[in-house]
PDB file of C-alpha atoms in Angstrom:
ATOM      1  CA  LYS A 213      -9.808 -10.792  -9.829  1.00 73.00           C
ATOM      2  CA  MET A 214      -8.369  -8.711  -7.245  1.00 74.00           C
ATOM      3  CA  ASP A 215     -10.155  -7.461  -4.053  1.00 92.00           C
ATOM      4  CA  THR A 216     -10.218  -3.724  -3.607  1.00 94.00           C
ATOM      5  CA  GLY A 217      -9.108  -4.085   0.008  1.00 93.00           C
ATOM      6  CA  LYS A 218      -6.050  -6.020  -1.356  1.00 96.00           C
ATOM      7  CA  ILE A 219      -5.154  -3.182  -3.648  1.00 95.00           C
ATOM      8  CA  ALA A 220      -5.758  -0.589  -0.951  1.00 96.00           C
ATOM      9  CA  ASP A 221      -3.501  -2.460   1.425  1.00 96.00           C
ATOM     10  CA  ALA A 222      -0.834  -2.652  -1.181  1.00 96.00           C
ATOM     11  CA  LEU A 223      -0.988   1.000  -1.841  1.00 96.00           C
ATOM     12  CA  ILE A 224      -1.066   2.047   1.743  1.00 96.00           C
ATOM     13  CA  ASN A 225       1.917  -0.366   2.526  1.00 96.00           C
ATOM     14  CA  GLU A 226       4.023   1.260  -0.327  1.00 95.00           C
ATOM     15  CA  ALA A 227       3.117   4.655   0.718  1.00 95.00           C
ATOM     16  CA  GLN A 228       3.999   3.917   4.375  1.00 94.00           C
ATOM     17  CA  GLN A 229       7.342   2.383   3.281  1.00 92.00           C
ATOM     18  CA  ASP A 230       7.887   5.430   1.059  1.00 87.00           C
ATOM     19  CA  LEU A 231       7.428   7.812   4.016  1.00 85.00           C
ATOM     20  CA  GLN A 232       9.714   5.709   6.315  1.00 84.00           C
ATOM     21  CA  SER A 233      12.424   5.793   3.855  1.00 76.00           C
ATOM     22  CA  ASN A 234      12.757   9.485   3.878  1.00 66.00           C
TER      23      ASN A 234
END
């Protein structure tokens, strides 16, 4: 099973990378 924290970290990490790429 996945931890909610790990999922949140992944989503935040992806969002930050998306913002930085623009």
